[in-house]
PDB file of C-alpha atoms and ligand atoms in Angstrom:
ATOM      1  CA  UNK A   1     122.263  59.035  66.908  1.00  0.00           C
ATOM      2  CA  UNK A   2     122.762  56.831  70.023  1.00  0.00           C
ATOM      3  CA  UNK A   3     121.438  59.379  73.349  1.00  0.00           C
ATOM      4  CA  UNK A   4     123.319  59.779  76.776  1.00  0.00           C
ATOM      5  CA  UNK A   5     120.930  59.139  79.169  1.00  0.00           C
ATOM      6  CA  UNK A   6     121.488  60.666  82.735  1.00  0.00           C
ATOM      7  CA  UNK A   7     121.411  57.371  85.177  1.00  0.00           C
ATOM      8  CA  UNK A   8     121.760  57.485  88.913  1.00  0.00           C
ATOM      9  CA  UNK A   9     124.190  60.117  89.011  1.00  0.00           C
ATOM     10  CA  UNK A  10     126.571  59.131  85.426  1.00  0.00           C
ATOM     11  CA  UNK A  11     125.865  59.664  81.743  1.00  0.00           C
ATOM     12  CA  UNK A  12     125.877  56.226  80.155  1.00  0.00           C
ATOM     13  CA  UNK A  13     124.647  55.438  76.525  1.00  0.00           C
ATOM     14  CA  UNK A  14     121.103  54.778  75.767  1.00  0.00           C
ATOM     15  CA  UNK A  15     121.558  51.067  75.357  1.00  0.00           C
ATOM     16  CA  UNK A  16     123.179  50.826  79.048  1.00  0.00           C
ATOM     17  CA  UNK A  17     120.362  52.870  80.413  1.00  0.00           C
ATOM     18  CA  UNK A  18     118.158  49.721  81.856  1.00  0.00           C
ATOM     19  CA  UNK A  19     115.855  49.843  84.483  1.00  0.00           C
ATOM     20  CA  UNK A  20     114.941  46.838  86.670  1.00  0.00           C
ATOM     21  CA  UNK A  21     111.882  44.566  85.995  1.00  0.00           C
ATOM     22  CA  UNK A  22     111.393  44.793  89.612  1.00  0.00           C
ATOM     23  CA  UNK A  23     111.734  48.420  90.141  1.00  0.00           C
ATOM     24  CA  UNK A  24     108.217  49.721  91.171  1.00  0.00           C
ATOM     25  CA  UNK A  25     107.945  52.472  88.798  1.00  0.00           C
ATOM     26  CA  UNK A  26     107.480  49.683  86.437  1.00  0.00           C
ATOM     27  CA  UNK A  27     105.669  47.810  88.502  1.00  0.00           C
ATOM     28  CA  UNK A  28     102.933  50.056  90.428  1.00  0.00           C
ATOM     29  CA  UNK A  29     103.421  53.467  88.319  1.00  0.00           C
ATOM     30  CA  UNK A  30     105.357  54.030  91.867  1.00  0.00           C
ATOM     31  CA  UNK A  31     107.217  57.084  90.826  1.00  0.00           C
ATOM     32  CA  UNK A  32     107.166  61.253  89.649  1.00  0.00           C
ATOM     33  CA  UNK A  33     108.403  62.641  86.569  1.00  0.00           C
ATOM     34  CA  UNK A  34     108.709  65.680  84.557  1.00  0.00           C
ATOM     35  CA  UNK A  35     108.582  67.032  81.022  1.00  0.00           C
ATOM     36  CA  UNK A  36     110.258  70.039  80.340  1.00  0.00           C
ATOM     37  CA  UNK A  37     111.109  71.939  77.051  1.00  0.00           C
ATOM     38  CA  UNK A  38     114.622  73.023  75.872  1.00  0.00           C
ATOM     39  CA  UNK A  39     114.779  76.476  74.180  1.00  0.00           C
ATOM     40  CA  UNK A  40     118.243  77.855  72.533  1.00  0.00           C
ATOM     41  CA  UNK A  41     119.606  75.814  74.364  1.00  0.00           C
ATOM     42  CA  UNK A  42     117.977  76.821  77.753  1.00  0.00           C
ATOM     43  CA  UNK A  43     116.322  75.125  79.446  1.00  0.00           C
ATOM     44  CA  UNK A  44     112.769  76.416  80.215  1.00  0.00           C
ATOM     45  CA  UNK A  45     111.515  76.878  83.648  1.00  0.00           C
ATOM     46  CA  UNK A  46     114.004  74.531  84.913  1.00  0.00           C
ATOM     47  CA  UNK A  47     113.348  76.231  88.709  1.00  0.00           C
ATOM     48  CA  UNK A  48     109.758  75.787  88.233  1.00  0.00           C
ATOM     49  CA  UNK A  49     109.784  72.568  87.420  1.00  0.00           C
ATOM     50  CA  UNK A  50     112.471  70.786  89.861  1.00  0.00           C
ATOM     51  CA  UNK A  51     110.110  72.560  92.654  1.00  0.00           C
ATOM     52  CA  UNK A  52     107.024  70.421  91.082  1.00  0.00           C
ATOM     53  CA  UNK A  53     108.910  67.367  91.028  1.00  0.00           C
ATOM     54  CA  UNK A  54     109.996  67.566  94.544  1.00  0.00           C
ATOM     55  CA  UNK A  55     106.562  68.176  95.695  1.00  0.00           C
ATOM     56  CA  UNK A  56     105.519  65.243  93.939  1.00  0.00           C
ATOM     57  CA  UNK A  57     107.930  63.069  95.275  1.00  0.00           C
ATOM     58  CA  UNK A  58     106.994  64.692  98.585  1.00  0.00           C
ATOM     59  CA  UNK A  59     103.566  63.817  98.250  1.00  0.00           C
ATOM     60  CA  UNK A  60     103.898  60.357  97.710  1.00  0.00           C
ATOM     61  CA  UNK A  61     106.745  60.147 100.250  1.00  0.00           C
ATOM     62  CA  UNK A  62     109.580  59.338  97.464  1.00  0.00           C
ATOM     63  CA  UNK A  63     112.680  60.950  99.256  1.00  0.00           C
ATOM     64  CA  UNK A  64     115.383  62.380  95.996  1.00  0.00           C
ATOM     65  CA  UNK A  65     118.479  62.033  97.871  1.00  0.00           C
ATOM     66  CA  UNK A  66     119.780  64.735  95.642  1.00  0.00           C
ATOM     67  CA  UNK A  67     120.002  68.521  96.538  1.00  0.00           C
ATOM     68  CA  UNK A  68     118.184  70.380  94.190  1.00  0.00           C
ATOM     69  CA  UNK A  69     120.567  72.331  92.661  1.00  0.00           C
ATOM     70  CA  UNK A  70     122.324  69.273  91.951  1.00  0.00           C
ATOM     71  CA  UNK A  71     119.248  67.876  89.720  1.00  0.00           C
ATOM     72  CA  UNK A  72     119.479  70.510  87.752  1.00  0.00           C
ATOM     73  CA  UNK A  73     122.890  70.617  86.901  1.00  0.00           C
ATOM     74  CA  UNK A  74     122.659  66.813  85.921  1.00  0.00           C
ATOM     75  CA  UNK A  75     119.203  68.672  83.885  1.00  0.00           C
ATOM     76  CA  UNK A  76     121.975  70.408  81.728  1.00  0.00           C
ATOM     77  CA  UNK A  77     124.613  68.476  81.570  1.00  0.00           C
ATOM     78  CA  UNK A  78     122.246  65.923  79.843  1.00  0.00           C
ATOM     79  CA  UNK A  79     121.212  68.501  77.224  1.00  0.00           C
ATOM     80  CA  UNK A  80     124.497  69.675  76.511  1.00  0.00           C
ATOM     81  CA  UNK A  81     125.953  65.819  75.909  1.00  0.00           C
ATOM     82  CA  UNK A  82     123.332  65.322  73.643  1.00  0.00           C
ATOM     83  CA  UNK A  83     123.637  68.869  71.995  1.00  0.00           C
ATOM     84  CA  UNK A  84     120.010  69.814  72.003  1.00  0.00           C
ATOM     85  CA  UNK A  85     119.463  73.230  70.998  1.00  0.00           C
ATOM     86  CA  UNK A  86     115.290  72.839  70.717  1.00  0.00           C
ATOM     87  CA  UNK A  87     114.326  69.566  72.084  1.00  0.00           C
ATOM     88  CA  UNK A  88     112.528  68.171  75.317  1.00  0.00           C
ATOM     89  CA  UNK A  89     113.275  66.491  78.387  1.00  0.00           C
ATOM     90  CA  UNK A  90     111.559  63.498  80.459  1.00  0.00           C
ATOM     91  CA  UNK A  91     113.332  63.529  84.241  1.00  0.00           C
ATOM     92  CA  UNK A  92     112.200  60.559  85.878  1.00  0.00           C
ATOM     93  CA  UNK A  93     112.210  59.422  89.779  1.00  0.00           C
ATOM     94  CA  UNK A  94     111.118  56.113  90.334  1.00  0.00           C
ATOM     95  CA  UNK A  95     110.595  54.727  93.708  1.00  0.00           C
ATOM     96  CA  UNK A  96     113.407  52.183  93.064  1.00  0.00           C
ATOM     97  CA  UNK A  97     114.305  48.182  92.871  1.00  0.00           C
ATOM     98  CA  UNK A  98     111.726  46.743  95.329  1.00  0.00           C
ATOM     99  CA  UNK A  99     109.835  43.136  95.789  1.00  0.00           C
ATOM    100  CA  UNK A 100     106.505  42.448  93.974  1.00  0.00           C
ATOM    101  CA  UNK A 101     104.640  43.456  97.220  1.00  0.00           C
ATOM    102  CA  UNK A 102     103.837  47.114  96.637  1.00  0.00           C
ATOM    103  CA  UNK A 103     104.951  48.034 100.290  1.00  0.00           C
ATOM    104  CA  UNK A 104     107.262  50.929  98.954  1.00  0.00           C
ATOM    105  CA  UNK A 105     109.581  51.223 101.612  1.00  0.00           C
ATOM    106  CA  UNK A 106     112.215  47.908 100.790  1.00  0.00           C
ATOM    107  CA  UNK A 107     112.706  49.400  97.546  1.00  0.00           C
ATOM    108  CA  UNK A 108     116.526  50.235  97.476  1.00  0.00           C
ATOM    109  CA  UNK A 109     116.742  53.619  96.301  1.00  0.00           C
ATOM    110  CA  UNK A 110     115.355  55.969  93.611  1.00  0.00           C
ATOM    111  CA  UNK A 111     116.034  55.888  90.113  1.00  0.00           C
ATOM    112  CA  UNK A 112     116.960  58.690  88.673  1.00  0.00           C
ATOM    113  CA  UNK A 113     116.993  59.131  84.717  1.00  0.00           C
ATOM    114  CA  UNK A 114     117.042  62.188  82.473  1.00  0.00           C
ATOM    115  CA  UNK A 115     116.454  61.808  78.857  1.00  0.00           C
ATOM    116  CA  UNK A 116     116.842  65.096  76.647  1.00  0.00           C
ATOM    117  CA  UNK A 117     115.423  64.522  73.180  1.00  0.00           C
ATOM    118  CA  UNK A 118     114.265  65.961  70.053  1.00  0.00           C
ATOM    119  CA  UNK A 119     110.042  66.414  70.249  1.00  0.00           C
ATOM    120  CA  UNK A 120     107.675  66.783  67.681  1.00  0.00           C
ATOM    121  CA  UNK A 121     104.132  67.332  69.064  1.00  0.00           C
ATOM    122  CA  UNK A 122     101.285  67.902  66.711  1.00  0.00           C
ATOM    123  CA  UNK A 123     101.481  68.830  62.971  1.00  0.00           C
ATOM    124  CA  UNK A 124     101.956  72.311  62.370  1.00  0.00           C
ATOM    125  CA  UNK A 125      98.589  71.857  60.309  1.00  0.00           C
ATOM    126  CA  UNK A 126      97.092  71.235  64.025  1.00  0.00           C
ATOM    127  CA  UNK A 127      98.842  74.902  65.314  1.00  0.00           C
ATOM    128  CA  UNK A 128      97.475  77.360  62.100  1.00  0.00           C
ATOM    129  CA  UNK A 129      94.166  76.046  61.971  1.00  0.00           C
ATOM    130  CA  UNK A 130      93.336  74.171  65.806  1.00  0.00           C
ATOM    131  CA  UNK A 131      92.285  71.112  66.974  1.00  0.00           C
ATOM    132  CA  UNK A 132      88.991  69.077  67.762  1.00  0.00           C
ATOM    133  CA  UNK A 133      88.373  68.066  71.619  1.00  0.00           C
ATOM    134  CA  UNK A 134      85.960  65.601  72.852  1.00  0.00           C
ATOM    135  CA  UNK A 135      84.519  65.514  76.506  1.00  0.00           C
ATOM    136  CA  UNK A 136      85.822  62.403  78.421  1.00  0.00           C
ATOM    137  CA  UNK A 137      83.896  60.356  80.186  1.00  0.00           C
ATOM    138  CA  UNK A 138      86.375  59.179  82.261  1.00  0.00           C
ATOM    139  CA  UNK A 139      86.005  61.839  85.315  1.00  0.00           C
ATOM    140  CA  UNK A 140      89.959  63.338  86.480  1.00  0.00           C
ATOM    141  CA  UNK A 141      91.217  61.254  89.448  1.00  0.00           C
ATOM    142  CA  UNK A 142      88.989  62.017  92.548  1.00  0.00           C
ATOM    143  CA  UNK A 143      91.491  64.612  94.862  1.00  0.00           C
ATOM    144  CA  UNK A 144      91.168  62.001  97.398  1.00  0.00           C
ATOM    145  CA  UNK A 145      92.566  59.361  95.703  1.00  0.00           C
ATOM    146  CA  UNK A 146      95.915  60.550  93.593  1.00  0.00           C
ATOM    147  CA  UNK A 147      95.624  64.723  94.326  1.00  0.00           C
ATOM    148  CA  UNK A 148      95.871  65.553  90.607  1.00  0.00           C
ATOM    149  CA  UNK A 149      98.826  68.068  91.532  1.00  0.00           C
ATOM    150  CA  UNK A 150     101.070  65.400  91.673  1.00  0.00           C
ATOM    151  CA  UNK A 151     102.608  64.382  88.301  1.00  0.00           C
ATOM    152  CA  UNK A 152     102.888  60.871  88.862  1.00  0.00           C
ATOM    153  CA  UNK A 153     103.943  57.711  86.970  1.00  0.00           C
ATOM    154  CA  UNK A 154     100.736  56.257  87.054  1.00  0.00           C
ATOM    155  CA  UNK A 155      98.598  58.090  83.980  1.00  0.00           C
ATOM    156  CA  UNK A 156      95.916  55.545  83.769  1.00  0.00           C
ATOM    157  CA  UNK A 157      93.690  58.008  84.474  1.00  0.00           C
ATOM    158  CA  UNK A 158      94.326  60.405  81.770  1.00  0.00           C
ATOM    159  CA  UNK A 159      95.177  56.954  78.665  1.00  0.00           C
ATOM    160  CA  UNK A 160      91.448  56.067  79.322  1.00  0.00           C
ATOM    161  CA  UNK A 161      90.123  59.862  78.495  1.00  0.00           C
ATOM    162  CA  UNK A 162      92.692  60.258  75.459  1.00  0.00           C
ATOM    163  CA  UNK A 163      91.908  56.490  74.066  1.00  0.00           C
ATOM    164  CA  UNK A 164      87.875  58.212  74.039  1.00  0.00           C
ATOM    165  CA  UNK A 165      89.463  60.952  71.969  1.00  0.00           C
ATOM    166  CA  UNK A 166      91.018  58.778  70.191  1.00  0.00           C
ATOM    167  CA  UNK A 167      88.007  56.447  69.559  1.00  0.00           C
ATOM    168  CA  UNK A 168      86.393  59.791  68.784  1.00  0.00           C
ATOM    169  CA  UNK A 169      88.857  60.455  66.306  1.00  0.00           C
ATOM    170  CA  UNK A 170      90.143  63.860  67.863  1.00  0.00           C
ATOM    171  CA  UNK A 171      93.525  64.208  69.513  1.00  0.00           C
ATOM    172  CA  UNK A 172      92.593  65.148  73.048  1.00  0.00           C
ATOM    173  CA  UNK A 173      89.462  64.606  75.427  1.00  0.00           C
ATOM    174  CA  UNK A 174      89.053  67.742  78.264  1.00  0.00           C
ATOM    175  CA  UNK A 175      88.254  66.058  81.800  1.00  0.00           C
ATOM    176  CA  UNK A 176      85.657  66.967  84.328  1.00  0.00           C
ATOM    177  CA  UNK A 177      86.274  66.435  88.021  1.00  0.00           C
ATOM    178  CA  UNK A 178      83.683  64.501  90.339  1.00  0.00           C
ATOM    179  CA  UNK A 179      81.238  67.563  90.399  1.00  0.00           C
ATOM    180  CA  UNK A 180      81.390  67.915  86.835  1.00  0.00           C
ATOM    181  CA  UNK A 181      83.570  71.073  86.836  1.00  0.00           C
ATOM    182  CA  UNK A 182      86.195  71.143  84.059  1.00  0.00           C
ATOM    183  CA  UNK A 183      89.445  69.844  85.061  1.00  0.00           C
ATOM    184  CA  UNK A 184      92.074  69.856  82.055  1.00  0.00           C
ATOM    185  CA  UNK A 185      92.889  68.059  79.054  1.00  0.00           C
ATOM    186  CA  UNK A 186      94.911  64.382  79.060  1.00  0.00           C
ATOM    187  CA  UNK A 187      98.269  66.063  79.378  1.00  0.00           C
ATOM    188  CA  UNK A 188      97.553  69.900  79.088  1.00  0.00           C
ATOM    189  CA  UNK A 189      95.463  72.988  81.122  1.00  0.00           C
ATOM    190  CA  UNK A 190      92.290  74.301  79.774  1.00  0.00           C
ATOM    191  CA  UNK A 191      91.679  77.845  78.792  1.00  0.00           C
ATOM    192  CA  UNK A 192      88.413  79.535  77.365  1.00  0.00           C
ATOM    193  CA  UNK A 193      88.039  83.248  76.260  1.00  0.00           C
ATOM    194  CA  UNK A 194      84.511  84.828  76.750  1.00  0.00           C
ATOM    195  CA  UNK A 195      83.853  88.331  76.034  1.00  0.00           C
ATOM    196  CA  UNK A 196      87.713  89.441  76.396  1.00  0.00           C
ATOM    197  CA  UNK A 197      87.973  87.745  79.534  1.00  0.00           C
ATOM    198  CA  UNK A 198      90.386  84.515  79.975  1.00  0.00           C
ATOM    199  CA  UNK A 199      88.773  82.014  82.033  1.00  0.00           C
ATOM    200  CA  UNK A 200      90.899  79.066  83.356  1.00  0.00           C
ATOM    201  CA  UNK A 201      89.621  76.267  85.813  1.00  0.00           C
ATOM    202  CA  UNK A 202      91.138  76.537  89.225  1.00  0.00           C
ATOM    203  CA  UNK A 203      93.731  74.087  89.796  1.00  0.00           C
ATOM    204  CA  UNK A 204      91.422  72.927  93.203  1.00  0.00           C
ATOM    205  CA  UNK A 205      89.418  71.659  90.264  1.00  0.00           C
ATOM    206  CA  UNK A 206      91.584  68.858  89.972  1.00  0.00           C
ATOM    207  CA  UNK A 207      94.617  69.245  87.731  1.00  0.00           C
ATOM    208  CA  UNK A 208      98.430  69.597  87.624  1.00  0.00           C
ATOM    209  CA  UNK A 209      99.901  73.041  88.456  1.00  0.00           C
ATOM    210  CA  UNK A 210     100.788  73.533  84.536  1.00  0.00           C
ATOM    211  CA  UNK A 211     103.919  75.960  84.182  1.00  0.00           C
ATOM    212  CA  UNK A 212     102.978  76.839  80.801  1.00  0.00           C
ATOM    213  CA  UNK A 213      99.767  77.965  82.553  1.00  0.00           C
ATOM    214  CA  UNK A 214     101.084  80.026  85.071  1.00  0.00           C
ATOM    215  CA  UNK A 215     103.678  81.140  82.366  1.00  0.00           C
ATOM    216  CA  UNK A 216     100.445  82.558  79.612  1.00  0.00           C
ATOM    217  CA  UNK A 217      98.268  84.113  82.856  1.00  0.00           C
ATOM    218  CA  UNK A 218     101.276  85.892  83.726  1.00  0.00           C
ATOM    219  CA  UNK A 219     102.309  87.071  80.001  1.00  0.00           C
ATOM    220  CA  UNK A 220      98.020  87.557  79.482  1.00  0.00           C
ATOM    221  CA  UNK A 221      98.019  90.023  82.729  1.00  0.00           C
ATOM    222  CA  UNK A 222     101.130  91.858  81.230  1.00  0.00           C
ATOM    223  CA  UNK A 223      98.765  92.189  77.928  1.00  0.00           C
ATOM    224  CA  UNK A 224      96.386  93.801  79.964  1.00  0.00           C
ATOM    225  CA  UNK A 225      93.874  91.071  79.111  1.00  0.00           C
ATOM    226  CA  UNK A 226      92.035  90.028  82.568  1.00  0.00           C
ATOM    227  CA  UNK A 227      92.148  86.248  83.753  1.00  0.00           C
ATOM    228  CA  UNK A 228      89.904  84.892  85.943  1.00  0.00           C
ATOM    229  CA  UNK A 229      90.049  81.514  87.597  1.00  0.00           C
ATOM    230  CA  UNK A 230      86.266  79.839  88.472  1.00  0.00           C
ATOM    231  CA  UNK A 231      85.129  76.518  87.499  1.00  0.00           C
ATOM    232  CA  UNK A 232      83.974  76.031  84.662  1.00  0.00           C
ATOM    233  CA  UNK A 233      80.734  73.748  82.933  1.00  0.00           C
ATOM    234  CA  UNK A 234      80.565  72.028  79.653  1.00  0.00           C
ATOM    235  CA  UNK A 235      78.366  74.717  79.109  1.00  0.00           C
ATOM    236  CA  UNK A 236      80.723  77.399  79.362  1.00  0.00           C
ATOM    237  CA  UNK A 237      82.995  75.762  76.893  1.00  0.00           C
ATOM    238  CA  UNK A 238      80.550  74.961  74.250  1.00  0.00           C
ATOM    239  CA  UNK A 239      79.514  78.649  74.207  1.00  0.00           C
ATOM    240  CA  UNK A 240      83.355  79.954  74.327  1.00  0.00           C
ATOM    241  CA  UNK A 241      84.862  82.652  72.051  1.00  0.00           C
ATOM    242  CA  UNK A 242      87.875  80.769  71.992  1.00  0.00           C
ATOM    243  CA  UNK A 243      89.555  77.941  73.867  1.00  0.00           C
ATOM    244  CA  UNK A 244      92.859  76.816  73.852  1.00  0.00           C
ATOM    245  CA  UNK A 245      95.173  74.327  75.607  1.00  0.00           C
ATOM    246  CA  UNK A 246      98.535  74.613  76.940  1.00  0.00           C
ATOM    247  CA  UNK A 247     101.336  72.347  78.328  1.00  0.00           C
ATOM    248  CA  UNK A 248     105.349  71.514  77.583  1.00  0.00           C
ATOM    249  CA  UNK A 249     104.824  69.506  74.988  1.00  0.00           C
ATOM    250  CA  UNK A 250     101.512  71.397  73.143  1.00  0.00           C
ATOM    251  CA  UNK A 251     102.617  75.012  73.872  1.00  0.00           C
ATOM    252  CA  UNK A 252      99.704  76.399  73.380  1.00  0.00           C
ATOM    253  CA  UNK A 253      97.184  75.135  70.791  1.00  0.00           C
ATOM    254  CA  UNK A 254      93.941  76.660  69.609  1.00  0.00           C
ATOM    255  CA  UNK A 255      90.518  74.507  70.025  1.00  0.00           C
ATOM    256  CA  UNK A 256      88.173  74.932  67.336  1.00  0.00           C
ATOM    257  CA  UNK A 257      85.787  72.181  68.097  1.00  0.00           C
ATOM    258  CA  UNK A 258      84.013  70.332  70.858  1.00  0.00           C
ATOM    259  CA  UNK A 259      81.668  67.582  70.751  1.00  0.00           C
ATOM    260  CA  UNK A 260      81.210  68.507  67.477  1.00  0.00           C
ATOM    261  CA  UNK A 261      80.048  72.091  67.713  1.00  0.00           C
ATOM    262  CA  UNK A 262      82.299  75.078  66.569  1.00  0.00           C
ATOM    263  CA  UNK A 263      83.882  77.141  69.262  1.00  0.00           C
ATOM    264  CA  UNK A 264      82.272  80.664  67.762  1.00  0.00           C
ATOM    265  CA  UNK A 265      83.615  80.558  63.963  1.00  0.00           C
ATOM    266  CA  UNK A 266      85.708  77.686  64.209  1.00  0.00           C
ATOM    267  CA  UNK A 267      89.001  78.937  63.449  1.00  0.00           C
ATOM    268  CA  UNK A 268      91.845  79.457  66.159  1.00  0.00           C
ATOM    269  CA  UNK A 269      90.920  83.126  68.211  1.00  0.00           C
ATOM    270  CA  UNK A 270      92.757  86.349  68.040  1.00  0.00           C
ATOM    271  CA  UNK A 271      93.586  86.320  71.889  1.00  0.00           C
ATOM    272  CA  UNK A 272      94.886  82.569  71.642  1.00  0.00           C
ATOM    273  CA  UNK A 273      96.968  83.550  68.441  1.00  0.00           C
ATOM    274  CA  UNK A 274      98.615  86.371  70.673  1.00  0.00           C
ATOM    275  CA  UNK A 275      99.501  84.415  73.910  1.00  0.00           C
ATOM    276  CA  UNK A 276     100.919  81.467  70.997  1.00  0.00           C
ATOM    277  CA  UNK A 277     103.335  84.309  69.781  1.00  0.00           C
ATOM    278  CA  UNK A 278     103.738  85.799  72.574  1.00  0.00           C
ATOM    279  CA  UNK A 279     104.553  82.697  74.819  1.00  0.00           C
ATOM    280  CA  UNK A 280     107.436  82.130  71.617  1.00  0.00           C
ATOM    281  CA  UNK A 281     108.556  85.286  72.221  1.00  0.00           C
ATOM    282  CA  UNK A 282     109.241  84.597  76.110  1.00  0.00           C
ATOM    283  CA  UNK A 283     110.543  81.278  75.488  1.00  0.00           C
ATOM    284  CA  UNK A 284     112.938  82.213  73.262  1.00  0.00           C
ATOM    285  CA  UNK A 285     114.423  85.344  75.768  1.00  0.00           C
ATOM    286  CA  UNK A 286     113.025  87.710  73.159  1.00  0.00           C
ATOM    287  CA  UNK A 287     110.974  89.302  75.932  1.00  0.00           C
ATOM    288  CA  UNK A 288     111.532  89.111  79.727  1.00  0.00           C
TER     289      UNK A 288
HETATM  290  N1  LIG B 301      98.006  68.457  82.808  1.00  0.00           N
HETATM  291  C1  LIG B 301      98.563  67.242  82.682  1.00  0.00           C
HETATM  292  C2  LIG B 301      97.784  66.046  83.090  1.00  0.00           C
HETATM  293  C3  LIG B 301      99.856  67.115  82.176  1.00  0.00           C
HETATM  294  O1  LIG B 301     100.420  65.906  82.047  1.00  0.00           O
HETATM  295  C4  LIG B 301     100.572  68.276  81.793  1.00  0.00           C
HETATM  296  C5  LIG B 301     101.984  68.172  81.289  1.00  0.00           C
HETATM  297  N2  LIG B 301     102.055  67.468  80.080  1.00  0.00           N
HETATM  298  C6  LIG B 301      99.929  69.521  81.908  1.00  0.00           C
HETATM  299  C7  LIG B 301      98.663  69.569  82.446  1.00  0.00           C
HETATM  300  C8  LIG B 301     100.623  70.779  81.518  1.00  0.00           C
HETATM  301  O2  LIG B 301     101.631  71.098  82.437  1.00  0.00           O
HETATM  302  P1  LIG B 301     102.968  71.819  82.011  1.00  0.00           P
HETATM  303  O3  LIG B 301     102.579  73.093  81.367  1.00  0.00           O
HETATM  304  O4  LIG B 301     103.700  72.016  83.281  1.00  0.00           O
HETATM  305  O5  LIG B 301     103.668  70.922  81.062  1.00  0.00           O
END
């Protein structure tokens, strides 16, 4: 079935939906976005992530000439006109129509375009018995350069580390930053579990703010498990009890191997199968 597709401020079909050849999101990767989940027909973190994608666009001095609120009642409206009950969304801000000169400021005005869809991530084979990481060699953008808090248009970065995993024959690569410290995956966080304790590299180690992160520390603390955030070596995860990923799209996903060595017996852990069911449980208002 044919989508609406939110499109500077109307719902228009999906074949209407067309965005410039010169617009610079195209062009230069000029441009923030978002993915966010739909659950029940709620949309998840919505708050949490309009607050991201204005700091993004704040960052890289992209002005939204729309109140906040307003974004996010164009957020629903989308997923109601398209009747997703469990599905995902892809809000995108480019910087606009511009020249082929990258200078951003003669581009007209954002673009802005929400797309609420149906998602299917990994097999559920992937979920029930984990996945198999690689370590990229492709180092996470330098903070310096693109600060790896802002979820920008421009992924480059994280395609070369997942076409290594998928040279590798794995699904996803974990990046290190400039020091070596663990950064995240392509397009989730990292997590490790060592003796009990959750271990999660600081964001300062150079990745996105993840709010299915900040949503498993939180539900982990209510579990009375302890989190800590310090950075973390290759080391540390080849030696982990567990490790496991987590992000919009993945949810959270067990890691059972790295480089090819088993992360303890190989099989998805006991405190990553909890925070999966429990993280369910939140997202689908079954717990508060
Ligand atoms: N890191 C990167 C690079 C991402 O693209 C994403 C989102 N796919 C995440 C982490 C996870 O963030 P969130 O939980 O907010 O989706």
């Amino acid at each position: 079935m044919a989508l609406k597709i939110w499109f500077n401020g109307s719902l228009v079909d999906e074949a209407n939906a067309k965005v410039s050849v010169f617009d610079h999101g195209l062009l230069y990767g000029d441009g923030v976005f978002e993915g966010i989940r739909v659950y029940g027909s709620k949309v998840f973190e919505l708050d949490a992530h309009l607050a991201r994608l204005y700091e993004s666009a704040k960052v890289i001095r992209l002005k939204i000439d729309m109140p906040i609120a307003q974004l996010a009642e164009a957020t629903r409206k989308t997923v109601e006109a398209n009747g997703i009950v469990d599905g995902y969304i892809r809000l995108v801000v480019t910087r606009g129509v511009g020249s082929l000169g990258i200078n951003p400021f003669v581009c007209d005005k954002p673009q802005i375009i929400i797309i609420a869809d149906s998602i299917r991530m990994y097999p559920q084979e992937l979920y029930d018995s984990g996945m198999k990481v690689i370590c990229a060699c492709t180092i996470r953008n330098h903070p310096l350069a693109i600060p790896p808090q802002v979820k920008s248009l421009n992924y480059l970065n994280n395609v070369l580390a997942k076409i290594e995993a998928l040279d590798a024959g794995v699904p996803e690569a974990i990046m290190f930053n400039h020091e070596g410290f663990v950064a995240e995956a392509t397009g989730d966080n990292v997590f490790i579990v060592k003796n009990g304790v959750i271990c999660a590299p600081p964001i300062q180690a150079g990745s996105l703010e993840g709010i299915t992160r900040a949503v498993v520390i939180r539900i982990a603390k209510s579990e009375g498990i302890e989190v800590v955030e310090k950075n973390l070596t290759r080391f540390d995860l080849y030696v982990a009890d567990e490790m496991f990923l987590t992000g919009t799209a993945a949810e959270v996903i067990g890691v059972v191997e790295i480089d090819g060595r088993a992360i303890f017996d190989g099989k998805p852990g006991k405190i990553t199968q909890l925070l999966r069911k429990k993280f369910f449980d939140y997202a689908h208002g079954r717990t508060k």
